[in-house]
Coordinates of C-alpha atoms in Angstrom, one line a residue:
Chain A
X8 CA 3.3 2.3 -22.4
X9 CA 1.6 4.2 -20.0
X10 CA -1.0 3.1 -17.3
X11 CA -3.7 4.9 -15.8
X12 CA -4.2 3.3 -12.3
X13 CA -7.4 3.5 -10.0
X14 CA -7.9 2.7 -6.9
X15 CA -11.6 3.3 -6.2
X16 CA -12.3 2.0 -2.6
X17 CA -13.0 4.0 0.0
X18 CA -10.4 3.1 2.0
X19 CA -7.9 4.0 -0.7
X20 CA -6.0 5.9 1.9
X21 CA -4.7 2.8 3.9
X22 CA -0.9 2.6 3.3
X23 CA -0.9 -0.9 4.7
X24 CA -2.0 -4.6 4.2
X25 CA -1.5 -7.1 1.5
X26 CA -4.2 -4.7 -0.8
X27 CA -1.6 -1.8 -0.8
X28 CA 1.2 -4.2 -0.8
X29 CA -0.5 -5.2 -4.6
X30 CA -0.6 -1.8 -5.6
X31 CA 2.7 -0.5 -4.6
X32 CA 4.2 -3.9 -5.9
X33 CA 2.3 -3.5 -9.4
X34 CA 3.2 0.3 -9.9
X35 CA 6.9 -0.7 -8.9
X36 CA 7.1 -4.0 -11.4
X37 CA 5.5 -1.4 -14.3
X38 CA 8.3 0.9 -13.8
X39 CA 11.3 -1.5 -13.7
X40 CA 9.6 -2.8 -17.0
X41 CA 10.4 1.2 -18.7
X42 CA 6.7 1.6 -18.2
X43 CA 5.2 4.8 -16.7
X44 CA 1.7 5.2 -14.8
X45 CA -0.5 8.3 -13.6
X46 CA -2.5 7.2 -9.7
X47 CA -5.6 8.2 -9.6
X48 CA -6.6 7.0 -5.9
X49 CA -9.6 8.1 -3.1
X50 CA -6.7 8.7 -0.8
X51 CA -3.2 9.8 -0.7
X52 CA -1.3 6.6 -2.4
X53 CA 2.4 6.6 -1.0
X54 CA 4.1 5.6 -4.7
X55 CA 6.4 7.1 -6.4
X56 CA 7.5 7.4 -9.5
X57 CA 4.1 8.6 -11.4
X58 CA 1.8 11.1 -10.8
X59 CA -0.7 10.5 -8.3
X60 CA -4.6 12.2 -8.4
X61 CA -6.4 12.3 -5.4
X62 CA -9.9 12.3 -5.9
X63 CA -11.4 12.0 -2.1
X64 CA -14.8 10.4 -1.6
X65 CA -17.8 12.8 -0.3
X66 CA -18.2 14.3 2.8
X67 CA -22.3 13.3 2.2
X68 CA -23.5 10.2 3.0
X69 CA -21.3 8.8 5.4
X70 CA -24.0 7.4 6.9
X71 CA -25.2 5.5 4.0
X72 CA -22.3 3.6 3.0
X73 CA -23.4 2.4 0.1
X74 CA -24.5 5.5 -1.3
X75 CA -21.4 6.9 -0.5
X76 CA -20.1 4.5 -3.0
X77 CA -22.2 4.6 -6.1
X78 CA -21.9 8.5 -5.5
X79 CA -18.1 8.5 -5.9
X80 CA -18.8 7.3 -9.4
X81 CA -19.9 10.8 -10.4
X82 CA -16.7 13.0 -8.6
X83 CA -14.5 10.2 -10.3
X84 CA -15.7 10.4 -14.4
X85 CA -15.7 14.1 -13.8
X86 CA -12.4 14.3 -12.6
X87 CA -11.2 11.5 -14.4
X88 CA -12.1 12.5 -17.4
X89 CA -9.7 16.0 -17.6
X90 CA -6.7 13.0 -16.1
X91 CA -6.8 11.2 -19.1
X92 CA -7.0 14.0 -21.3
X93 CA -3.8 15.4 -19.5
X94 CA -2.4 12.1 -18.8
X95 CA -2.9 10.4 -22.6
X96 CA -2.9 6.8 -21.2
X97 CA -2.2 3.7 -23.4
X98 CA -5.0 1.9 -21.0
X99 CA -6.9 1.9 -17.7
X100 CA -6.0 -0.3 -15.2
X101 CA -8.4 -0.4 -12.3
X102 CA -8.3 -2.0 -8.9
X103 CA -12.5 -3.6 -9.1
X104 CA -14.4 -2.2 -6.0
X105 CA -17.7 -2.1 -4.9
X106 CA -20.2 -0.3 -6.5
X107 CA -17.8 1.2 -8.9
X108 CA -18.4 1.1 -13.0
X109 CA -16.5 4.4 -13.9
X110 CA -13.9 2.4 -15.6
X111 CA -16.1 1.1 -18.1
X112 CA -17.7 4.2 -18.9
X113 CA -14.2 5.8 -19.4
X114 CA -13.0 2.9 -21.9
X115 CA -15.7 3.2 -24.0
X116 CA -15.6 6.8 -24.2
X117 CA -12.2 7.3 -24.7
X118 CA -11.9 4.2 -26.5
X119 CA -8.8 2.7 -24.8
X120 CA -8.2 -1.2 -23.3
X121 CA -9.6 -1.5 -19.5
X122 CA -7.8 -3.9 -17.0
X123 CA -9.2 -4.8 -14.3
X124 CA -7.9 -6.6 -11.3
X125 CA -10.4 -8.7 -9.5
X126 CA -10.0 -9.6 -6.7
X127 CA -13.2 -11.4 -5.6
X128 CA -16.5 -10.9 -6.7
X129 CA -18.0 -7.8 -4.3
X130 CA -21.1 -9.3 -4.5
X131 CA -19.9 -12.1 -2.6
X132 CA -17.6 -10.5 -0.4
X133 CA -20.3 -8.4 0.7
X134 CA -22.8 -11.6 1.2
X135 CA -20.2 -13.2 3.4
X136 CA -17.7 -11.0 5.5
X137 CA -20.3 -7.9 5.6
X138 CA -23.8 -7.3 5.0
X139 CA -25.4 -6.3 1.4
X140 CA -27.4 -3.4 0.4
X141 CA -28.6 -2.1 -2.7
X142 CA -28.0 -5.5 -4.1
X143 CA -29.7 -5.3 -7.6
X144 CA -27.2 -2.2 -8.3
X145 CA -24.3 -3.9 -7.0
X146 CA -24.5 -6.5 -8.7
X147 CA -25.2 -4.9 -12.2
X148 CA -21.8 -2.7 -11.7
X149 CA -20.0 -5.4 -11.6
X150 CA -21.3 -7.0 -15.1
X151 CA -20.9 -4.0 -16.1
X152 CA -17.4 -3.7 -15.3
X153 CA -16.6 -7.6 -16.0
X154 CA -18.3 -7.6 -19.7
X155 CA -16.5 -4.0 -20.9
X156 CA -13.1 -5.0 -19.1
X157 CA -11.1 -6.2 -21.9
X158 CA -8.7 -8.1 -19.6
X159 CA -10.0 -9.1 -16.6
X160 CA -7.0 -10.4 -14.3
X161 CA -7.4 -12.8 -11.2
X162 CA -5.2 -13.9 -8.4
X163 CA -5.6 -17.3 -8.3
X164 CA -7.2 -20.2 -10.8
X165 CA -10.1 -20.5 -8.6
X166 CA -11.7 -17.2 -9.1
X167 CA -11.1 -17.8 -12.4
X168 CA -13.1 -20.4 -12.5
X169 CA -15.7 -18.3 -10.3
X170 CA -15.6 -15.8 -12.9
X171 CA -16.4 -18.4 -15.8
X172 CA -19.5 -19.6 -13.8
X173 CA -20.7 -16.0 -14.2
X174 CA -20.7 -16.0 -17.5
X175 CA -17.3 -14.4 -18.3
X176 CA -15.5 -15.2 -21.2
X177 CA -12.5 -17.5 -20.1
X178 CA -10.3 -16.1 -22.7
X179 CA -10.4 -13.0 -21.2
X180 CA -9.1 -13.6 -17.4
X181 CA -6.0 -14.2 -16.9
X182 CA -4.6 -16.0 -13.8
X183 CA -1.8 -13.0 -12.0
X184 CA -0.9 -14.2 -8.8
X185 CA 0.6 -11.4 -5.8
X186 CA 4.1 -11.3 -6.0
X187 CA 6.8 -9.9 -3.9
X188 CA 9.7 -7.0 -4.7
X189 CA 12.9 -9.2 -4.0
X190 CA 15.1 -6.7 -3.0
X191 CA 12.8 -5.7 0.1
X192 CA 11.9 -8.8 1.1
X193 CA 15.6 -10.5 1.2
X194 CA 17.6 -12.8 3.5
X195 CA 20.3 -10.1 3.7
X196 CA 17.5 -7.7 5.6
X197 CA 19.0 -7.2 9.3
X198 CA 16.2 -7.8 12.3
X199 CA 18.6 -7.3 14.9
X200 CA 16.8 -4.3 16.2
X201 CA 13.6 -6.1 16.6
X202 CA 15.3 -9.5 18.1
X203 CA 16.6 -6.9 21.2
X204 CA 13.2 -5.0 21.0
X205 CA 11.2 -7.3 21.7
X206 CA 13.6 -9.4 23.6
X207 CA 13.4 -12.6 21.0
X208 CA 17.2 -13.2 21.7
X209 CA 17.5 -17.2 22.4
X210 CA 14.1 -18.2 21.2
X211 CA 12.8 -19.6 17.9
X212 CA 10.6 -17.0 16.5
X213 CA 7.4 -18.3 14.8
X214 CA 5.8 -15.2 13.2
X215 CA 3.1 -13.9 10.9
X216 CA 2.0 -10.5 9.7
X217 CA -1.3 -9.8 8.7
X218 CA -4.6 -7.7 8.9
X219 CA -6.1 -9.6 11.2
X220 CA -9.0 -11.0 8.0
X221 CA -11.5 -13.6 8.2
X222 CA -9.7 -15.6 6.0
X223 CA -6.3 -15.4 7.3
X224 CA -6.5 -17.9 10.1
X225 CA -5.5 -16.2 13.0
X226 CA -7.4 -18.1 15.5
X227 CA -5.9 -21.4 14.0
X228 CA -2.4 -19.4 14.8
X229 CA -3.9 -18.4 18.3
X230 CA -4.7 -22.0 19.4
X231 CA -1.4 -23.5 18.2
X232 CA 0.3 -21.7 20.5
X233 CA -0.7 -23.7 23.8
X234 CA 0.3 -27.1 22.0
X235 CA 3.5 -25.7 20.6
X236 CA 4.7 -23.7 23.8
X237 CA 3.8 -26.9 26.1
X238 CA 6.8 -28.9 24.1
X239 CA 8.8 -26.0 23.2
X240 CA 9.0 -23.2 25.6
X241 CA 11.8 -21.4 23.6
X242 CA 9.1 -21.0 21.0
X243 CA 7.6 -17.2 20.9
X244 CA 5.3 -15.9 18.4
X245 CA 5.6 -12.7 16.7
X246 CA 1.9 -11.6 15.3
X247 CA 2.4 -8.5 13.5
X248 CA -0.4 -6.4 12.4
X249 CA -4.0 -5.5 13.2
X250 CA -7.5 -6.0 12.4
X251 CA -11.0 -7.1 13.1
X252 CA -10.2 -10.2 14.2
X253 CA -7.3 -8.9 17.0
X254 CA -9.8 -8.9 19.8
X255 CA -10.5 -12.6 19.4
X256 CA -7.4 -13.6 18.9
X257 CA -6.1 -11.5 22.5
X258 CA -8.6 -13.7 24.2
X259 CA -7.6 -17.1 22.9
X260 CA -4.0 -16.0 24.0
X261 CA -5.4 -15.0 27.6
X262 CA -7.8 -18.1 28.1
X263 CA -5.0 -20.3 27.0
X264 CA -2.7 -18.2 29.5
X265 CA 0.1 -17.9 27.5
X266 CA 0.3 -14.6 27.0
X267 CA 4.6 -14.8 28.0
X268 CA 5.0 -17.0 24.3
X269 CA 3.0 -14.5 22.2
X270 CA 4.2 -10.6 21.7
X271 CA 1.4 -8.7 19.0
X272 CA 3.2 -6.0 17.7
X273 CA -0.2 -4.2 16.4
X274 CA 0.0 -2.2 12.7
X275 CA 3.1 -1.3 11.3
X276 CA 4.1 0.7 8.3
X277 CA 4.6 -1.5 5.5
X278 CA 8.5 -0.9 4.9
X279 CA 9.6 -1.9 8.0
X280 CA 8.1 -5.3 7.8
X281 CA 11.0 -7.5 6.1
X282 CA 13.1 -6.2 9.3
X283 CA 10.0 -7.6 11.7
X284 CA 10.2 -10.7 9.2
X285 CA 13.8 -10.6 9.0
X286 CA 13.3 -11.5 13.1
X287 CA 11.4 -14.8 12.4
X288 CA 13.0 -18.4 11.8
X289 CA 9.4 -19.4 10.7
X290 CA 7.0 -17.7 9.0
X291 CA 3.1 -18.4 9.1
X292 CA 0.1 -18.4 6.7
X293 CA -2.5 -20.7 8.2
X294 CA -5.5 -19.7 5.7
X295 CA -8.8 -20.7 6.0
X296 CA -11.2 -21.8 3.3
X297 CA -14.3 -19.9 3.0
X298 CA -16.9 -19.3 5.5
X299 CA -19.5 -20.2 2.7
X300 CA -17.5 -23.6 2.4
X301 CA -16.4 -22.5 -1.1
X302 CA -12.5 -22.6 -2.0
X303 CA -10.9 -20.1 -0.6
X304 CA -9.8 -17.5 -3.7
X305 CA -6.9 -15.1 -2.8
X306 CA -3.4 -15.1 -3.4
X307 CA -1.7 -14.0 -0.3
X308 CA 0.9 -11.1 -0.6
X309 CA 2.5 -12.5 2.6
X310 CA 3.2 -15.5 1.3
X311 CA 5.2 -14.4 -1.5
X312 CA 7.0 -12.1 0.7
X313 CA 7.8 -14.4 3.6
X314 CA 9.1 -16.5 1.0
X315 CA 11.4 -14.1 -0.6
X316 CA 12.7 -13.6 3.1
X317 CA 14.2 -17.0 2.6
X318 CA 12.4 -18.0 5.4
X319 CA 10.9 -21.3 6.4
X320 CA 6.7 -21.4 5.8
X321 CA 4.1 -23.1 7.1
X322 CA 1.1 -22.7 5.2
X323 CA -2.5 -24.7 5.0
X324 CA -2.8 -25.6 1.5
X325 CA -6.0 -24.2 0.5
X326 CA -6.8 -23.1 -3.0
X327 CA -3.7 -21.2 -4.6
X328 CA -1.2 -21.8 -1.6
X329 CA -1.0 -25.2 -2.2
X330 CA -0.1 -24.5 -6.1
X331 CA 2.7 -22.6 -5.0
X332 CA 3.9 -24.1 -1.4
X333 CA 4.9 -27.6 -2.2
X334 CA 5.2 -30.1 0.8
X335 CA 8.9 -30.4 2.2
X336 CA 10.3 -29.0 -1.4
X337 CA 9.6 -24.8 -0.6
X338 CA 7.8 -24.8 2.7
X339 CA 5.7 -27.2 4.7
X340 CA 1.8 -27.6 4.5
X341 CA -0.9 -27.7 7.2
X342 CA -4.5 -29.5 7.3
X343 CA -7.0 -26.6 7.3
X344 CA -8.2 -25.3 10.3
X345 CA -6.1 -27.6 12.2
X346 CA -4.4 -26.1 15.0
X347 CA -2.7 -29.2 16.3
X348 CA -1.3 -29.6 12.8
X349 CA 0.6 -26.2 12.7
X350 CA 1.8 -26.6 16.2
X351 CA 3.1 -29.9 15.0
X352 CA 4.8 -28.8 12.0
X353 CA 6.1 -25.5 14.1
X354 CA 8.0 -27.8 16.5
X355 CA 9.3 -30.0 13.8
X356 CA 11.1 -26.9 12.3
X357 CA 12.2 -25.5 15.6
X358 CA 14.4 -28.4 16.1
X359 CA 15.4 -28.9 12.8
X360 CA 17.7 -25.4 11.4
X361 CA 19.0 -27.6 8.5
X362 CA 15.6 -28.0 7.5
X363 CA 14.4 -24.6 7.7
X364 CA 17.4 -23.2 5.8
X365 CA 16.8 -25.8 3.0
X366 CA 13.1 -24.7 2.5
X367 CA 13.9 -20.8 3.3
X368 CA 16.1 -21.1 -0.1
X369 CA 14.1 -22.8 -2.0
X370 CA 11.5 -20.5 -1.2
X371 CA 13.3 -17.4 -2.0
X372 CA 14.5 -19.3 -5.5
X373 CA 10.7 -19.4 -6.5
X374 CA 9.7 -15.8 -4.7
X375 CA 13.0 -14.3 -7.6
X376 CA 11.8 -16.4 -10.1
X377 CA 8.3 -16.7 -10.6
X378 CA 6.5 -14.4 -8.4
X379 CA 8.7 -11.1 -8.1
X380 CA 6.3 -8.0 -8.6
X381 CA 7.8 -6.9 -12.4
X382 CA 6.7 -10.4 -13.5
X383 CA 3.4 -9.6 -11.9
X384 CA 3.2 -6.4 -14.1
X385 CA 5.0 -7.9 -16.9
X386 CA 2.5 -10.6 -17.5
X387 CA -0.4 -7.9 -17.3
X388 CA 1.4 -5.8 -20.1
X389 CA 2.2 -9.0 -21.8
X390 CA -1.8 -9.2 -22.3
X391 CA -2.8 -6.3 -22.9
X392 CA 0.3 -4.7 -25.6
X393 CA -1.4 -6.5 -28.4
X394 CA -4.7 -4.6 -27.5
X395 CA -2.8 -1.2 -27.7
X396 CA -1.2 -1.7 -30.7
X397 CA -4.5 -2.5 -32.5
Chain B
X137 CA -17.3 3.6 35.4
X138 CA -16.0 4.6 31.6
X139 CA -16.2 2.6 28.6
X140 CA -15.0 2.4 25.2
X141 CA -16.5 0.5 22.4
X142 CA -13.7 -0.4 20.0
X143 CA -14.5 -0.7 16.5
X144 CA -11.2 -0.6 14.8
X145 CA -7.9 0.8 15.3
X146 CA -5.0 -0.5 18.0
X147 CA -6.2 -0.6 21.7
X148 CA -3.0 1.2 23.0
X149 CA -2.7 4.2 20.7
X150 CA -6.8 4.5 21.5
X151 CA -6.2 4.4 25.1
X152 CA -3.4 6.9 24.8
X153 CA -5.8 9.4 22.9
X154 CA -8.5 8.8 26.2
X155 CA -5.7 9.5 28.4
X156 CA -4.3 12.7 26.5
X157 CA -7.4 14.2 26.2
X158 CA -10.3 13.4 28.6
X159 CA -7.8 12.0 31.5
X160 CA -9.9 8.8 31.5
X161 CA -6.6 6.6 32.3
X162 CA -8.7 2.5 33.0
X163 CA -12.5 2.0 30.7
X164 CA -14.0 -1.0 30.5
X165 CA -13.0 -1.6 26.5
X166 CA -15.4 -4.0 24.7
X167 CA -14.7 -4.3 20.4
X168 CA -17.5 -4.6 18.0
X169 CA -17.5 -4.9 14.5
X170 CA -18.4 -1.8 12.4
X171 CA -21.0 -4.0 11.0
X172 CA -22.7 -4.3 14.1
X173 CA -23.4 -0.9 14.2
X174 CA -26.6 -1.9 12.4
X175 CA -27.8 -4.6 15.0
X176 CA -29.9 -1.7 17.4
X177 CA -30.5 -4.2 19.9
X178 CA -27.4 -5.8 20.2
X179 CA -25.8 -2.2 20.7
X180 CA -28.1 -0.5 22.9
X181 CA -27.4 -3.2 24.9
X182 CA -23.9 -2.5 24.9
X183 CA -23.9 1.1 25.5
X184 CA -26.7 0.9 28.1
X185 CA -25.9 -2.2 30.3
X186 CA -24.8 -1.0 32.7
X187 CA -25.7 3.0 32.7
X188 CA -21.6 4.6 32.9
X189 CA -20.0 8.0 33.4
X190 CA -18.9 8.1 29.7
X191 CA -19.1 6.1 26.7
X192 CA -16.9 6.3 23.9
X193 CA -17.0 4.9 20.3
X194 CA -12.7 4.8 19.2
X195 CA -12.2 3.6 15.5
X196 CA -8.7 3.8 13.5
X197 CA -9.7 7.2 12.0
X198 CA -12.3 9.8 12.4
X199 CA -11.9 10.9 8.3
X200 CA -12.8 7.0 7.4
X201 CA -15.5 6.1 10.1
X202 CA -19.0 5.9 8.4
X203 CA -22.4 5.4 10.1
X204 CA -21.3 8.4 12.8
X205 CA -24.8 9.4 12.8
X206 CA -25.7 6.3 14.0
X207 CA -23.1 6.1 16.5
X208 CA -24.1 9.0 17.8
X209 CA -27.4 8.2 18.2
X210 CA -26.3 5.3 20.4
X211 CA -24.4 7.4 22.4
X212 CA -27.3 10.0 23.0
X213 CA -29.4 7.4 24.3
X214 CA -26.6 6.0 26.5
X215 CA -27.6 7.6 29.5
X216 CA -24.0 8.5 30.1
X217 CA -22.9 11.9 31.0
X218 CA -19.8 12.3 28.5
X219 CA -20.1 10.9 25.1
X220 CA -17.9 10.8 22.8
X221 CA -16.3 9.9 19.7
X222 CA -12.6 9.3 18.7
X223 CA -9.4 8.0 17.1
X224 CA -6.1 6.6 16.9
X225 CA -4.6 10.1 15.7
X226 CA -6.0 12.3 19.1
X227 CA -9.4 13.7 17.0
X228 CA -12.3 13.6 19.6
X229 CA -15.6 14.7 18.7
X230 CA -18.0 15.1 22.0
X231 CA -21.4 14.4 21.2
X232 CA -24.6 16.7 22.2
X233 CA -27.7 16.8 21.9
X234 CA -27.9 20.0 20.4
X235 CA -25.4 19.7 18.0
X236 CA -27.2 16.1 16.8
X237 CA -30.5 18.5 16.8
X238 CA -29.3 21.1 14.6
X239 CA -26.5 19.2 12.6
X240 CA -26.6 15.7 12.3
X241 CA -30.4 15.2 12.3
X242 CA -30.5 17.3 9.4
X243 CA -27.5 16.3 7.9
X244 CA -29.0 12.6 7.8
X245 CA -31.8 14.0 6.4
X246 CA -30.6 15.5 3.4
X247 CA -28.3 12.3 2.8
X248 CA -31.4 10.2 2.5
X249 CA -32.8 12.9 0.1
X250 CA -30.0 13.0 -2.1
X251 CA -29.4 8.8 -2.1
X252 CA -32.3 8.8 -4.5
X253 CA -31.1 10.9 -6.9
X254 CA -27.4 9.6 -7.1
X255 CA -29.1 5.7 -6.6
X256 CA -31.8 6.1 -9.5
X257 CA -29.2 7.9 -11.8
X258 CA -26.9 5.2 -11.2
X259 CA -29.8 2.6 -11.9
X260 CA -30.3 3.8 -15.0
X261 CA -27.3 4.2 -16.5
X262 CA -26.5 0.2 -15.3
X263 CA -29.8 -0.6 -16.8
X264 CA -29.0 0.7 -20.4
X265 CA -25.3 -0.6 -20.1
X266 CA -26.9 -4.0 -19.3
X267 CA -29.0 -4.1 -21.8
X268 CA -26.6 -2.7 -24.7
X269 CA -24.3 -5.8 -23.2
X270 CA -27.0 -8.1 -23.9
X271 CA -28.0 -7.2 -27.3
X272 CA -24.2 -7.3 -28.2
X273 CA -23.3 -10.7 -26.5
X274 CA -22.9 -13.8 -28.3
X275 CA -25.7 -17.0 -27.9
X276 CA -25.6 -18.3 -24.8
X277 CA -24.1 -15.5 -23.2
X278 CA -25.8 -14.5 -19.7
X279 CA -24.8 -11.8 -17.5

C-alpha cells in the first residue's frame, strides 16, 4: 500500500523532538512493512525513502498566527491535490494540527480512507499551554477532521477516552502508542565520546533528553538534583535538549548551587541521541499530569527509546507510563511531582548496578517487542487494509 | 548597558550571533515566552526598564518567528539606540523606523485585510461540513 503523509504544522521544519521522532519512526516502521509513502510536509522533512513535498506556509500573516494557519489550508488542497493525482495513494495519513481540515476535504473528494493521528485535542492544547483565538473555527476543524477521519488513532487510552466524550465514535480510535526503532536505540550504541566530553568518567550519569515541555517535568528533575547530589556526589546529571522551560530550569540549578552536578547539553540532532543516551546509567521521564488537573494524555517517545537503550528508567506513573513502566519489573515509578521521590529512587539505582542492568533488559525486551516503530505502523495498516480493500 | 530578550533558541549559539555580528560580547539576557509577546504591559516593561544602548529580540529562527511586527513595535518604543532582531543561524534584522513606516506598518495592514477573507471562507466551508455531518450522523450523535 501506499501512504500519503502530512505534516501540517507550522513548525513542520523542526528535525527534532519526540514529534519528529513520531514521524520519522512511522515512515521507517511503514517501509520495513514493504509499504511505500509520499511526505507532504510545511518544511523540509529529513526521511528517506519516499518522496517528500514541501508545501511552505505563507510569508503573509506572520503576524496573525492564527490566520497564518487556516490560510495554509488553501496553498495545501491546491497543491495537494496535483500530489495525489501524481502520487495515487491507497490513503491519507495526516499528523492533526491546528486549524487544519484539508485532509477531510481531500478524502471525500478523492474518495480514499483518512488517518489521522491525534495527538491531543488542539482546542485544548491551545486553552492550556498557549492562548486561543478564533475559537469557534478552531474548534469546528477539528470535528470536522475527527467525524470524516475514518480511523482516528491515539497515543494513549486516555485520549481515547477524551475523544469518546466528544462525541467520537469509539470504534473508530484506536489506541497507537510512540514506539522506538530498536536498532538505534540499542545497548550495543558506544557513548564513549560523550563520557570523555563531558568529562562523566567515574560518575553515575542520571540523564534525560527532552524539549524542555510543560508536561515533561523538568523542574521536578531540577529540584531532585540537590537531594540526590547531597548523598551521592558521584551523581551528575546529563539534561539534553532545549525548550521553553530551559530558563527555569537554569535557575533552579543556580539557586540550588549545584551547577558542578548538572551539565545541559542544549539541542541536539536527533541521531546522535542514543550515543548521549548511550552515556547514561539512568534514564529520566518525570512527567507531570496536566496543568488543568486532567490525566495527563501523551505517550512519550523518550520513554520507548530510553528503554530500548537497555537502560534503567525512572518514570512518574501518570496516565500511559504507568501502563507500560511496571514498578521493579521494567523500570521504577515515581509519585508525581515529587522531587524527593526521584532523588530517592536515583540514589537507590546508583548503588545498586545489579539492579539497573536487570530493569535495563527487561526494558529493552518490551521496547523489541511491543513498542518498536514497524509495530507502531503495522497496527495503523492493520486498521485501515480492510478499508482499502473495500 | 545591552540586552537581549530571549524567546527561544539556545543562549550560547544566540550570544555567539551578538558577538559575530554587532561585537556586543556581555547583555543582560532575560527569556520570555513567545506568548507573552501579547501581554503589552508586561513587555514594555521589559524593554523599557531600564532605558539601554540596545535591545535585541533572539528566537531559534528568523524563517519561523511570528508576531515580528509586534516585536518590532516593542523595540521602536524601546528608547534604545540599536534595535534589533535575530537568531541562532547569524540572521539579524536591525529595526528602523522608516523601514517599520513604509514596510511593516503596511504589511500589517494588508494581513488584517486579507484575515477576513481567508477566515470567512474558511467559516463557511466548516459551517456546511458541520452541518452535512449532522444531518448524516446517527441519534444521539453530537459534534
Amino acid at each position: 500500500m501506499k501512504a500519503l503523509f502530512l505534516r501540517t504544522d507550522f513548525y513542520g521544519s523542526i528535525n527534532v523532538g519526540g514529534s519528529f521522532s513520531h514521524v520519522k519512526g512511522f515512515l521507517d516502521g511503514l517501509q520495513q512493512l514493504g509499504h511505500e509513502f509520499a511526505a507532504i510536509a510545511s518544511g523540509n522533512l529529513s526521511v528517506s525513502g519516499g518522496t517528500v513535498y514541501t508545501i511552505p506556509y505563507s510569508s503573509l500573516f506572520r503576524n496573525l498566527p492564527e490566520v497564518l494557519s487556516i490560510a495554509y489550508n488553501f496553498t495545501l488542497l491546491r497543491e495537494a491535490r496535483k500530489i495525489i493525482r501524481k502520487e495515487k495513494p491507497d490513503f491519507i495519513y495526516h499528523r492533526h494540527s491546528e486549524f487544519n481540515y484539508s485532509s477531510a476535504m481531500l478524502a471525500d473528494e478523492f474518495a480514499i480512507p483518512l488517518v489521522l493521528e491525534c495527538n491531543g485535542s488542539e482546542v485544548w492544547v491551545k486553552k492550556n499551554w498557549g492562548r486561543i483565538y478564533l475559537e469557534k473555527i478552531l474548534q469546528m476543524a477539528e470535528n470536522v477532521q475527527f467525524n470524516r477521519a475514518d480511523i482516528i488513532t491515539v497515543v494513549s487510552n486516555v485520549m481515547k477516552e477524551d475523544l469518546a466524550r466528544l462525541g467520537i465514535d469509539k470504534k473508530k480510535i484506536i489506541v497507537n502508542p510512540n514506539g522506538v526503532d530498536p536498532a538505534a536505540f540499542s545497548p550495543r550504541i558506544d557513548g564513549v565520546e560523550i563520557t570523555e566530553r563531558y568529562k562523566l568518567g567515574g560518575k553515575i550519569v542520571a540523564g534525560f533528553v527532552g524539549t524542555f515541555g510543560a508536561w515533561h517535568g523538568v523542574e521536578v528533575l531540577a529540584r531532585s538534583i540537590k537531594p540526590t547530589v547531597q548523598k551521592n556526589p558521584h551523581v551528575h546529571f546529563l539534561i539534553i535538549g532545549d525548550g521553553v522551560l530551559r530558563g527555569d530550569v537554569e535557575r533552579i540549578i543556580r539557586e540550588d548551587k549545584v551547577e558542578n552536578f548538572a551539565t545541559l547539553t542544549g539541542a541536539i540532532p536527533h541521531a546522535t541521541i542514543p550515543r548521549y543516551l548511550a552515556a547514561c546509567d539512568i534514564l529520566l521521564s518525570p512527567h507531570v499530569q496536566n496543568s488543568d488537573g486532567t490525566l495527563f494524555f501523551g505517550s512519550p517517545t523518550k520513554l520507548f527509546e530510553y528503554m530500548g537503550m537497555g537502560k534503567p528508567v525512572i518514570a512518574s506513573g501518570v496516565g500511559q507510563i504507568g501502563e507500560v513502566i511496571h514498578d521493579g519489573v521494567n523500570g521504577m515509578l515515581i509519585e508525581h511531582k515529587n522531587h524527593m521521590d526521584l532523588a530517592e529512587k536515583i540514589l537507590l539505582l546508583a548503588e545498586n548496578p545489579k539492579l539497573r542492568k536487570s530493569l535495563g533488559d527487561a526494558a529493552r525486551q518490551d521496547a523489541v517487542e511491543r513498542f518498536s516503530w514497524q509495530k507502531n505502523a503495522e497496527r495503523v495498516i492493520t486498521a485501515v487494509e480492510p478499508l482499502v480493500q473495500r | 548597558m545591552d540586552r537581549v530578550i530571549i524567546l527561544s533558541g539556545e543562549q550560547e549559539r544566540l550570544l555567539q550571533t551578538l558577538r559575530d555580528r554587532l561585537d556586543i560580547t556581555d547583555p543582560a539576557v532575560l527569556n520570555e515566552e513567545e506568548k507573552s509577546l501579547v501581554e503589552a504591559k508586561h513587555m514594555l516593561r521589559t524593554v523599557r526598564q531600564p532605558v539601554s544602548r540596545s535591545v535585541g529580540f533572539a528566537c531559534k529562527s528568523l524563517a519561523l518567528q511570528r508576531y515580528q511586527f509586534v516585536i518590532k513595535s516593542y523595540l521602536l518604543v524601546s528608547g534604545a539606540k540599536e534595535k534589533f532582531l535575530f537568531d541562532e543561524t547569524g540572521n539579524l534584522i536591525n529595526v528602523s523606523f522608516r523601514h517599520y513606516l513604509v514596510v511593516d506598518a503596511p504589511r500589517f495592514i494588508i494581513e488584517i485585510l486579507s484575515s477576513f477573507f481567508v477566515v470567512g471562507i474558511s467559516y463557511i466551508r466548516l459551517f456546511f461540513r458541520q452541518r452535512k455531518i449532522t444531518r448524516t450522523a446517527p441519534k444521539g450523535f453530537s459534534i
